[in-house]
Every structure is written in structure tokens, then in C-alpha cells.
PDB file of C-alpha atoms in Angstrom:
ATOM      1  CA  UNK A 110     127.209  90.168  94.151  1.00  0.00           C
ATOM      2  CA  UNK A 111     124.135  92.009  94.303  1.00  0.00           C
ATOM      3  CA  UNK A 112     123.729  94.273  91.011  1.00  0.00           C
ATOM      4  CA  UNK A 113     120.007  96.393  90.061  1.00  0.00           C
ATOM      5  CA  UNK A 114     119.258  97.551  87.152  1.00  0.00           C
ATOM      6  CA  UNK A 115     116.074 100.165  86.492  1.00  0.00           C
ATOM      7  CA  UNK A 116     114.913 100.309  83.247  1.00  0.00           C
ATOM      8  CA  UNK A 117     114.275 103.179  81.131  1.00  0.00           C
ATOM      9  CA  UNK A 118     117.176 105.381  82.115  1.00  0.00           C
ATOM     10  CA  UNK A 119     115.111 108.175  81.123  1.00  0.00           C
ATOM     11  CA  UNK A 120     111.863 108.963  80.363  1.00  0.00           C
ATOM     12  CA  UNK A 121     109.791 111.850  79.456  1.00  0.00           C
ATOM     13  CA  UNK A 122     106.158 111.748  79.519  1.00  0.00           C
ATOM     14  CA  UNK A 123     102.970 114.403  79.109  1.00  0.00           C
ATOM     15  CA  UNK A 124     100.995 115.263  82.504  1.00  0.00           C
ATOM     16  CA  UNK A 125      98.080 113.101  83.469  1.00  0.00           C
ATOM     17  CA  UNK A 126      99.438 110.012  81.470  1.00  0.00           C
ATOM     18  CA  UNK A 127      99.637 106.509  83.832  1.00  0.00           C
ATOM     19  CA  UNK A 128     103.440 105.451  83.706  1.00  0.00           C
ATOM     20  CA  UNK A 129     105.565 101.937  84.908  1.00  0.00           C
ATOM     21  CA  UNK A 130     109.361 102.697  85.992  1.00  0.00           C
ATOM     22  CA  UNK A 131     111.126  99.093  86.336  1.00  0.00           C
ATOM     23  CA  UNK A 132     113.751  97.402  88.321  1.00  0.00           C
ATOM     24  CA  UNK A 133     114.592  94.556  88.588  1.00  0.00           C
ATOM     25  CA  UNK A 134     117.938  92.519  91.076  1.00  0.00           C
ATOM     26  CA  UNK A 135     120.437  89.276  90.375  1.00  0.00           C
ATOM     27  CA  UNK A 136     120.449  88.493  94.228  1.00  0.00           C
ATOM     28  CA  UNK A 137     116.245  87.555  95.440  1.00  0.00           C
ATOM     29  CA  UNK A 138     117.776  86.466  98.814  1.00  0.00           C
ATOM     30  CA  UNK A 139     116.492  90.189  99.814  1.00  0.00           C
ATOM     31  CA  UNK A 140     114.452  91.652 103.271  1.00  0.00           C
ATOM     32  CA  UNK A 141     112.650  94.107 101.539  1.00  0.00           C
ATOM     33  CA  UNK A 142     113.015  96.497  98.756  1.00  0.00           C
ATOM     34  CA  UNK A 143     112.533 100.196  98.660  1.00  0.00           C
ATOM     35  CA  UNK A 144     111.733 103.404  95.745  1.00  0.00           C
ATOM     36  CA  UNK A 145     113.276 106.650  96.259  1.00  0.00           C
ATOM     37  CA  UNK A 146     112.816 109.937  94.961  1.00  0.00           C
ATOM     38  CA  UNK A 147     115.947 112.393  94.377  1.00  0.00           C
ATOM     39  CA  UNK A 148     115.208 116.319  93.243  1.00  0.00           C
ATOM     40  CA  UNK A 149     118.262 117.885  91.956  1.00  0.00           C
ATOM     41  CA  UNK A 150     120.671 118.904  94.296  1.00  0.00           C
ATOM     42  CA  UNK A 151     119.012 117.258  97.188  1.00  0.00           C
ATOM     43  CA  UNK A 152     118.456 113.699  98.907  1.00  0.00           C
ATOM     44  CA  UNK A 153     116.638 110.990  98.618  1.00  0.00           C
ATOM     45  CA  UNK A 154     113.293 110.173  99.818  1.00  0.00           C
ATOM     46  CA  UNK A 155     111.689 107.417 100.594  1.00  0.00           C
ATOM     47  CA  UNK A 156     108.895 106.770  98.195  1.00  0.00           C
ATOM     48  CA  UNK A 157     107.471 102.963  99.407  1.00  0.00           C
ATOM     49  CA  UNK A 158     109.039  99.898 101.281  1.00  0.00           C
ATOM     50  CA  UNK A 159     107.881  96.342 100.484  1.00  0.00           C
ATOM     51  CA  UNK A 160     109.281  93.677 102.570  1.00  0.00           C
ATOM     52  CA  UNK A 161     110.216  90.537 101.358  1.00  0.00           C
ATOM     53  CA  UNK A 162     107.045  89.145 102.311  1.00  0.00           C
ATOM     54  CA  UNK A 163     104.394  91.300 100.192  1.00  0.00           C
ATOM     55  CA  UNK A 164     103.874  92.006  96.723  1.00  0.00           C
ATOM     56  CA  UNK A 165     102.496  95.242  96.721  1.00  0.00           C
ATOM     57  CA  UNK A 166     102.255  98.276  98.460  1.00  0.00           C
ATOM     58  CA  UNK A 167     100.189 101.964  97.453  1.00  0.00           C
ATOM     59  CA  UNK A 168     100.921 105.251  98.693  1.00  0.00           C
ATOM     60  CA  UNK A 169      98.966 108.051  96.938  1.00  0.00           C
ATOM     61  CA  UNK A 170      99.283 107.606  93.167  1.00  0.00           C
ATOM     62  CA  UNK A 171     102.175 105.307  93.765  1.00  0.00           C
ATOM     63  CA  UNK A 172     102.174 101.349  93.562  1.00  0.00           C
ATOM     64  CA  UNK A 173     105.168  99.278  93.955  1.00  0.00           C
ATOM     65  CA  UNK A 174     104.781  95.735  93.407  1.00  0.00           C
ATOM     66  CA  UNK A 175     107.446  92.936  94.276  1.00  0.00           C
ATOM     67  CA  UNK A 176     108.193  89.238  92.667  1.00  0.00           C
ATOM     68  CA  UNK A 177     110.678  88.433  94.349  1.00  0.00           C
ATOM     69  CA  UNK A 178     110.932  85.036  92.658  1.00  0.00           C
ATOM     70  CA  UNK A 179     111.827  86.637  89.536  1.00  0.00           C
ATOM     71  CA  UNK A 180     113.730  89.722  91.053  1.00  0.00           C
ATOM     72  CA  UNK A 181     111.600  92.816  89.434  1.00  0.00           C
ATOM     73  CA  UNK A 182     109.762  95.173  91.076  1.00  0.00           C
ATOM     74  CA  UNK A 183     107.055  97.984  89.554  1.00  0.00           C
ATOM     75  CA  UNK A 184     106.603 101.485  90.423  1.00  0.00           C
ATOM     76  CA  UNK A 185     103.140 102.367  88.863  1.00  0.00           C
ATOM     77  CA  UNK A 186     102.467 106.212  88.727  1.00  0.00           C
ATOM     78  CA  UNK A 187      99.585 107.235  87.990  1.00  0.00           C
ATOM     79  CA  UNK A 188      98.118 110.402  86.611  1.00  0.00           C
ATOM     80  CA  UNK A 189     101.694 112.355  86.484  1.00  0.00           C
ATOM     81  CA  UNK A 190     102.314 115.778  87.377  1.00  0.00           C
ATOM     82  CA  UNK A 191     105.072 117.990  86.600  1.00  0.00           C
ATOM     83  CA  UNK A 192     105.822 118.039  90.337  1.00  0.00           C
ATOM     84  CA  UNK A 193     106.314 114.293  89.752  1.00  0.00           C
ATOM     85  CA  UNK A 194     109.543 115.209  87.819  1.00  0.00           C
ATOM     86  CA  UNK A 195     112.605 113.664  89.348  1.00  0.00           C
ATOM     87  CA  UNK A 196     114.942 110.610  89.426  1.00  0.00           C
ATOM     88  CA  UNK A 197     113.664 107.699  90.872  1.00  0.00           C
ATOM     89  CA  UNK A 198     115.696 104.957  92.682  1.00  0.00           C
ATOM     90  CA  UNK A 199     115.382 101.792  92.858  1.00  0.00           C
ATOM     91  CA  UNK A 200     117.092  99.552  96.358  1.00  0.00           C
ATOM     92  CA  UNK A 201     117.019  96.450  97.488  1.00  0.00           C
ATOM     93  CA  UNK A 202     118.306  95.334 100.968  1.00  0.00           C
ATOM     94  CA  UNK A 203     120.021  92.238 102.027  1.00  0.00           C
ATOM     95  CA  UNK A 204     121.371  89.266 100.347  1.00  0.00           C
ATOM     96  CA  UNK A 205     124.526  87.087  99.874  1.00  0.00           C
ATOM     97  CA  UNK A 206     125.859  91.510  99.941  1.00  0.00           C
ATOM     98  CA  UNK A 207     124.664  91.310 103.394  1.00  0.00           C
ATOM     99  CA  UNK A 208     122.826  93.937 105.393  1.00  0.00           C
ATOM    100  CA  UNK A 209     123.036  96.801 103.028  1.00  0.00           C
ATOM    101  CA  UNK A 210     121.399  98.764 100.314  1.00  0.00           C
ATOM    102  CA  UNK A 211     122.494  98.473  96.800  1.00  0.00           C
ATOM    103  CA  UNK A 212     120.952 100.999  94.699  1.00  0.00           C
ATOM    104  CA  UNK A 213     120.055 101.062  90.882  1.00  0.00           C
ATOM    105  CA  UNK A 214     121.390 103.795  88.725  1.00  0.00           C
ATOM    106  CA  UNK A 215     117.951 105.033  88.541  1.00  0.00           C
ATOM    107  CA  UNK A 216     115.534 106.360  86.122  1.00  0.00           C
ATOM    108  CA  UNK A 217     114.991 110.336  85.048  1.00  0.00           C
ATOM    109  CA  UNK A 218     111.117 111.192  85.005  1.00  0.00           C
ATOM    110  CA  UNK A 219     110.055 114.014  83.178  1.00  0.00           C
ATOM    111  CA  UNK A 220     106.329 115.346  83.246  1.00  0.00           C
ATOM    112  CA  UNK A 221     105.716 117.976  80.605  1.00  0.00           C
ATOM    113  CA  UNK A 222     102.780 120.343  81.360  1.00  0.00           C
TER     114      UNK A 222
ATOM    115  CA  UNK B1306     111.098 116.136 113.543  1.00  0.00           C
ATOM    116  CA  UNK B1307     114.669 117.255 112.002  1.00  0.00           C
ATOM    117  CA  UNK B1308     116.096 115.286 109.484  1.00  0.00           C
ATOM    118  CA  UNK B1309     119.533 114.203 109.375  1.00  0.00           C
ATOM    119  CA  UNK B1310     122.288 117.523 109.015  1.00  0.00           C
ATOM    120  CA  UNK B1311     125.160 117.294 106.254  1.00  0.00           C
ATOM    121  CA  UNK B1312     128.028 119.766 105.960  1.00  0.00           C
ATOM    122  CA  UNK B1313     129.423 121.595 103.856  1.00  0.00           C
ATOM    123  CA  UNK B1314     126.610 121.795 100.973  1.00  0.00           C
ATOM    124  CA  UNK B1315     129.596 122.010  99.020  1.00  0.00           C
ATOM    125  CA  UNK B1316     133.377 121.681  98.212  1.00  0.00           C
ATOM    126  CA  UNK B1317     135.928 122.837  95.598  1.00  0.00           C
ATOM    127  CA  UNK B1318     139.495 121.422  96.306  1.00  0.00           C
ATOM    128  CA  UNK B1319     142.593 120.839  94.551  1.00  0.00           C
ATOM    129  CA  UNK B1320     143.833 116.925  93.666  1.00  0.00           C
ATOM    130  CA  UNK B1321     145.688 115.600  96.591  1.00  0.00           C
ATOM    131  CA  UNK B1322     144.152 117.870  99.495  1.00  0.00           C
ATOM    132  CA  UNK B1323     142.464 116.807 102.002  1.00  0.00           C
ATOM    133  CA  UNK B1324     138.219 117.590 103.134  1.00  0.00           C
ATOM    134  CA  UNK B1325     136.245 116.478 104.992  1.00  0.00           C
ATOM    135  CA  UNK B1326     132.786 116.285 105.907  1.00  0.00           C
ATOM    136  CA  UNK B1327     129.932 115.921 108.714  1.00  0.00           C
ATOM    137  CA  UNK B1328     126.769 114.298 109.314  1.00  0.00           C
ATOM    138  CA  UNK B1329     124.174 115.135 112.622  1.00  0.00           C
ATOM    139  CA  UNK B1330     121.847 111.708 112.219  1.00  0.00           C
ATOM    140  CA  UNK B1331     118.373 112.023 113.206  1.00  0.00           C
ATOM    141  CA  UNK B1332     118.137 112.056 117.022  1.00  0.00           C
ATOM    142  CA  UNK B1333     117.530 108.074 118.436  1.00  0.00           C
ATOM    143  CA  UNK B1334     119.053 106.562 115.197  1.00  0.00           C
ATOM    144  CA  UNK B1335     121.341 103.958 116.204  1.00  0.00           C
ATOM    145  CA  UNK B1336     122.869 103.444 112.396  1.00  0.00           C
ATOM    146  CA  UNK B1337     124.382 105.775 110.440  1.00  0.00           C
ATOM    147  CA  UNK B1338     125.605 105.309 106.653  1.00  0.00           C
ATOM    148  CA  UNK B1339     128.168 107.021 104.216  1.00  0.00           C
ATOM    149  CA  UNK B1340     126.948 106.949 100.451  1.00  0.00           C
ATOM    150  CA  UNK B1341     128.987 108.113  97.388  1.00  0.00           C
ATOM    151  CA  UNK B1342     126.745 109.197  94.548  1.00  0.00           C
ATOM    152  CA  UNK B1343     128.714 109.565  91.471  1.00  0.00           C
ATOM    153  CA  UNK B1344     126.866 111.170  89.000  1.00  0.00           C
ATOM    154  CA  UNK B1345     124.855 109.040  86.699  1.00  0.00           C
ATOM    155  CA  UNK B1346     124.850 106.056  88.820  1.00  0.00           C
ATOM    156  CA  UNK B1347     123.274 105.407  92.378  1.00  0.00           C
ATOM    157  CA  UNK B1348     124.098 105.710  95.529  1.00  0.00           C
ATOM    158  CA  UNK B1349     127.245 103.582  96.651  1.00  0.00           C
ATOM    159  CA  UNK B1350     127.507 102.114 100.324  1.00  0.00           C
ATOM    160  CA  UNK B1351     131.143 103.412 101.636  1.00  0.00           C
ATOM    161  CA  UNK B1352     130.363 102.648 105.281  1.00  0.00           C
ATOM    162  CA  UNK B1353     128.022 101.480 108.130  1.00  0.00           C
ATOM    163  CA  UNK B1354     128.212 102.713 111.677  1.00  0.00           C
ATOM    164  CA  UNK B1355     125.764 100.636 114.351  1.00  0.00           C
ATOM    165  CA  UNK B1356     126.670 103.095 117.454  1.00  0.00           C
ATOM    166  CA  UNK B1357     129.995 104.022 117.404  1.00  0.00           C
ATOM    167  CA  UNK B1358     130.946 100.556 116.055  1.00  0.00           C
ATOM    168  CA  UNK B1359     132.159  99.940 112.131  1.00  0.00           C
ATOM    169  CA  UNK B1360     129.153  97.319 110.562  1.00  0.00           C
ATOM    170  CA  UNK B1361     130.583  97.331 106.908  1.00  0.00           C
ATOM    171  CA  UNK B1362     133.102  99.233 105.406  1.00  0.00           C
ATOM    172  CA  UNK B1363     134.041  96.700 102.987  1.00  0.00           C
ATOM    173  CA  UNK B1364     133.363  99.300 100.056  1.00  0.00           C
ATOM    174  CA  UNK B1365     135.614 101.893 101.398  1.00  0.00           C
ATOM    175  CA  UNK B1366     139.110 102.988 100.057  1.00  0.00           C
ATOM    176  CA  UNK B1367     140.823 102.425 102.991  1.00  0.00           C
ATOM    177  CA  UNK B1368     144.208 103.831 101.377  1.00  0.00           C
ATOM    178  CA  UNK B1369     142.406 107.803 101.703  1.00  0.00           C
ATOM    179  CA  UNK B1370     138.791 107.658 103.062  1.00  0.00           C
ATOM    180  CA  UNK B1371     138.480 107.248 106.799  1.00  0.00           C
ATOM    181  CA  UNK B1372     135.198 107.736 108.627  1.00  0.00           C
ATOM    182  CA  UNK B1373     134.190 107.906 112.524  1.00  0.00           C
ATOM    183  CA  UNK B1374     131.343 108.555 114.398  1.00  0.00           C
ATOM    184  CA  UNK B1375     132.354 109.629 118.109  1.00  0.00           C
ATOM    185  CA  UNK B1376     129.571 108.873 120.964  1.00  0.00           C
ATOM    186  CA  UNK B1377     127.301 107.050 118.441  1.00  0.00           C
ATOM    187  CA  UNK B1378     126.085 110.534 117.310  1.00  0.00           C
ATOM    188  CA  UNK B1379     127.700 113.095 114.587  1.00  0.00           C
ATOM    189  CA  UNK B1380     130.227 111.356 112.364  1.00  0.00           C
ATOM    190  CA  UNK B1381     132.742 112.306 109.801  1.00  0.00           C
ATOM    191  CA  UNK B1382     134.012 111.336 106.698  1.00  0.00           C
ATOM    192  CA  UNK B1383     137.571 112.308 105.486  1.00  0.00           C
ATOM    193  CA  UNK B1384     139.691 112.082 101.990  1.00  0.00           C
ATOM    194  CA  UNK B1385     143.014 112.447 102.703  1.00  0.00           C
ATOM    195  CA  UNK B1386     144.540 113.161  99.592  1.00  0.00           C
ATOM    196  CA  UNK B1387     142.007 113.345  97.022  1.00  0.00           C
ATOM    197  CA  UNK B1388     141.978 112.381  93.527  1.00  0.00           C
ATOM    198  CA  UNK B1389     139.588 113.470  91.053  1.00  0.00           C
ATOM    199  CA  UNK B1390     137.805 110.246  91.027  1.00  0.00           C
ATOM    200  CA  UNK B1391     136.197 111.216  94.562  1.00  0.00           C
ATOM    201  CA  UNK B1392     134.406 113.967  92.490  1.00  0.00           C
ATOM    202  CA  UNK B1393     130.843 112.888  93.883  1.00  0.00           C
ATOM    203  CA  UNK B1394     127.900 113.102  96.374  1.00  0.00           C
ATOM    204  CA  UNK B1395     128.641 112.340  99.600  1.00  0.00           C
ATOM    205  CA  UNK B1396     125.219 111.068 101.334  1.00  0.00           C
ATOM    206  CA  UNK B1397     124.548 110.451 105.037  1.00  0.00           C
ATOM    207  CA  UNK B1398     121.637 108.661 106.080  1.00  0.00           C
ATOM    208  CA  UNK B1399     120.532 106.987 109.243  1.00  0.00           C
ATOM    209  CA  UNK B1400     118.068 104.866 110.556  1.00  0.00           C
ATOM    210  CA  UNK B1401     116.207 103.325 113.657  1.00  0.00           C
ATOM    211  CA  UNK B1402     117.587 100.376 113.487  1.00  0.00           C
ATOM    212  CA  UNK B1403     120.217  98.073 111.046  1.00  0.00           C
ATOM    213  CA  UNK B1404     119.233  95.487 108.514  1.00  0.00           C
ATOM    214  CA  UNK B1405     115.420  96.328 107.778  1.00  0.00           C
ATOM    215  CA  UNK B1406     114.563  99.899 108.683  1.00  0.00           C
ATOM    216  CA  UNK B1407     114.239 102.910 106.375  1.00  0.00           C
ATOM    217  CA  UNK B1408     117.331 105.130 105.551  1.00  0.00           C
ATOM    218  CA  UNK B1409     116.680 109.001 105.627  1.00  0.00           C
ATOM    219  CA  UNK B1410     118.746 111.001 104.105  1.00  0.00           C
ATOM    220  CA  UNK B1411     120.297 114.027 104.281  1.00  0.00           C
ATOM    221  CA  UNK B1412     120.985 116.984 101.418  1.00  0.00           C
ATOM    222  CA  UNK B1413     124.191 115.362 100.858  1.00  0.00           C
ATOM    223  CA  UNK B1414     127.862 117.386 100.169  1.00  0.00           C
ATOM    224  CA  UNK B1415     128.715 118.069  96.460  1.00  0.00           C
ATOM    225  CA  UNK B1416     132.326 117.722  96.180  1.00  0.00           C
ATOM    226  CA  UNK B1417     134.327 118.761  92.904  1.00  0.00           C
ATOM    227  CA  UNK B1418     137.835 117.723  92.939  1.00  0.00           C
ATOM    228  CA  UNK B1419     140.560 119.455  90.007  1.00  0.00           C
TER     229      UNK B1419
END
């Protein structure tokens, strides 16, 4: 059974510093994996995919990197902003689970101005 | 381009009542998914529509939650009776296609059960 884990569970950190969420899976049988982003009170957004096939992918001042050997990913922020506060979740999809997403429990972000 | 539609927001109800709740997928988007977010943890797969066919429901409590989605478009989700372990987030999200496309989600339904 598939089972993610993101590492730290919370984490609170000044504006402008560079910061390294982590996540990492049991299962590396996966087609791709994806970050979310979930504000209070609302749903999630899709932050990056990375298929199975790539290691890395940048959107903005966000850069998710896959080893999929290993089962860990990265999500690299860089210079946070308060508006950067949020939980972020980590997925991965496929597997022995099958065709589905299996989140981790996540990890709190908070950027202090 | 609207995003997928969840209601109600939100739900009070009494242990062993019923509720129930509905999702409007993004228009074109073949799959549609039921998540339960308990709070603390992630998001929980309950069930999988492709259409208006059942893909996985392997996760769902069978004994109280039932789910359809009529014409491959809007689908519901009922507890029927609820306990106060179903005290959660109740996400819908769809997609393009199954297996490898991206989810989007709606606001979800906050459901408190006493």
C-alpha cells in the first residue's frame, strides 16, 4: 500500500528566506507526482506535476524535483512571501494502489513579514 | 473557465442523520472524484467516477456513504446515518481524463457531525 509522508509538519519561516518542504513515498511504481497548495477553508491547487519520467520541474519561485528511485521529491521555494503562507500537499499517482492519488498529510508554511 | 461547483459550503447535523452533498465538475471532464479531508491529514480517495461508471470505490464505507453521478455530469455524495467520525472535508475534483491528468478541485463542504 501506497503511504507519503511530508516532512516538517510545520514550519515557520521569515519573508525572503529560500526554503525545502519534503516528501517522500513507499510505492516508486508511480506516473507522476504532484504539489498542492490548500488556503484555509478552501481547495487545493495545483502547484507543479512531474511525471514519472523527469526530475524536475520550475514554475515561478517553485522547483519540484523527483527521484523516483529513492521515492522523495523537493519543493524548493524560494524567496518566501507571506502570501506564500499555506499548507502544502504532497501526491503521488499510481502504483501497486492503482490509478489514484494518495496524498501526504502535508506541511503548514508560515512566512512572517 | 469555471472551476468545479461544491454544495453546501457547509453542514451542521446531528449523529445518525442523513446529508448530502453536490459537485458540478468542470465542463468536458470525463472523471470525477470524492475526497474526505479529515483534519490534520490529507486528502482521502472515497470514490472515482469515469462517466457515469464507478472506477474505484474501494475506500468507501459502503455500509452509509453512497455516491452517483447521473449523465456523467453533477454527482452526489450521501451519509446515510452519520457518525461523528464523518466530521470532515468533503472534496470534489475532476479531471480531463483518468490515470495521469491533473485533479482540480473544488471549495470543498465542511461537515461537523454532533
Amino acid at each position: 500500500k501506497q503511504e507519503v509522508t511530508q516532512i516538517p509538519a510545520a514550519l515557520s519561516v521569515p519573508e525572503g528566506e529560500n526554503l525545502v518542504l519534503n516528501c517522500s513515498f513507499t510505492d516508486s511504481a508511480i506516473y507522476n507526482l504532484q504539489w498542492f497548495r490548500q488556503d484555509p477553508g478552501k481547495g487545493l491547487t495545483s502547484l507543479l506535476l512531474i511525471q514519472s519520467s523527469q526530475r524536475e520541474q520550475t514554475s515561478g519561485r517553485l522547483n519540484a524535483s523527483l527521484d523516483k528511485s529513492s521515492g522523495r521529491s523537493t519543493l524548493y521555494i524560494a524567496a518566501s512571501q507571506p502570501g506564500d503562507s499555506a499548507t502544502y500537499l504532497c501526491a503521488v499517482n499510481g502504483g501497486r494502489d492503482g490509478n489514484k492519488l494518495v496524498f501526504g498529510a502535508g506541511t503548514i508554511l508560515r512566512v512572517k513579514s | 473557465e469555471a472551476g468545479v461547483a461544491q454544495s453546501p459550503r457547509y453542514k451542521i447535523i446531528e449523529k445518525r442523520q442523513s446529508v448530502a452533498f453536490w459537485c458540478n465538475p468542470i465542463s468536458g471532464h470525463a472523471t470525477l472524484y470524492w475526497y474526505q479531508q479529515i483534519l490534520g491529514q490529507g486528502p482521502k480517495l472515497l470514490i472515482q467516477f469515469q462517466n457515469n461508471g464507478v472506477v474505484d470505490d474501494s475506500q468507501l464505507p459502503k455500509d452509509r456513504f453512497s455516491a452517483e453521478r447521473l449523465k456523467g455530469v453533477d454527482s452526489t455524495l450521501k451519509i446515510q446515518p452519520a457518525k461523528l467520525e464523518d466530521s470532515a472535508v468533503y472534496l470534489c475534483a475532476s479531471s480531463f481524463g483518468p490515470v495521469k491528468g491533473t485533479q482540480y478541485f473544488g471549495p470543498g463542504t465542511r461537515l461537523l457531525v454532533l
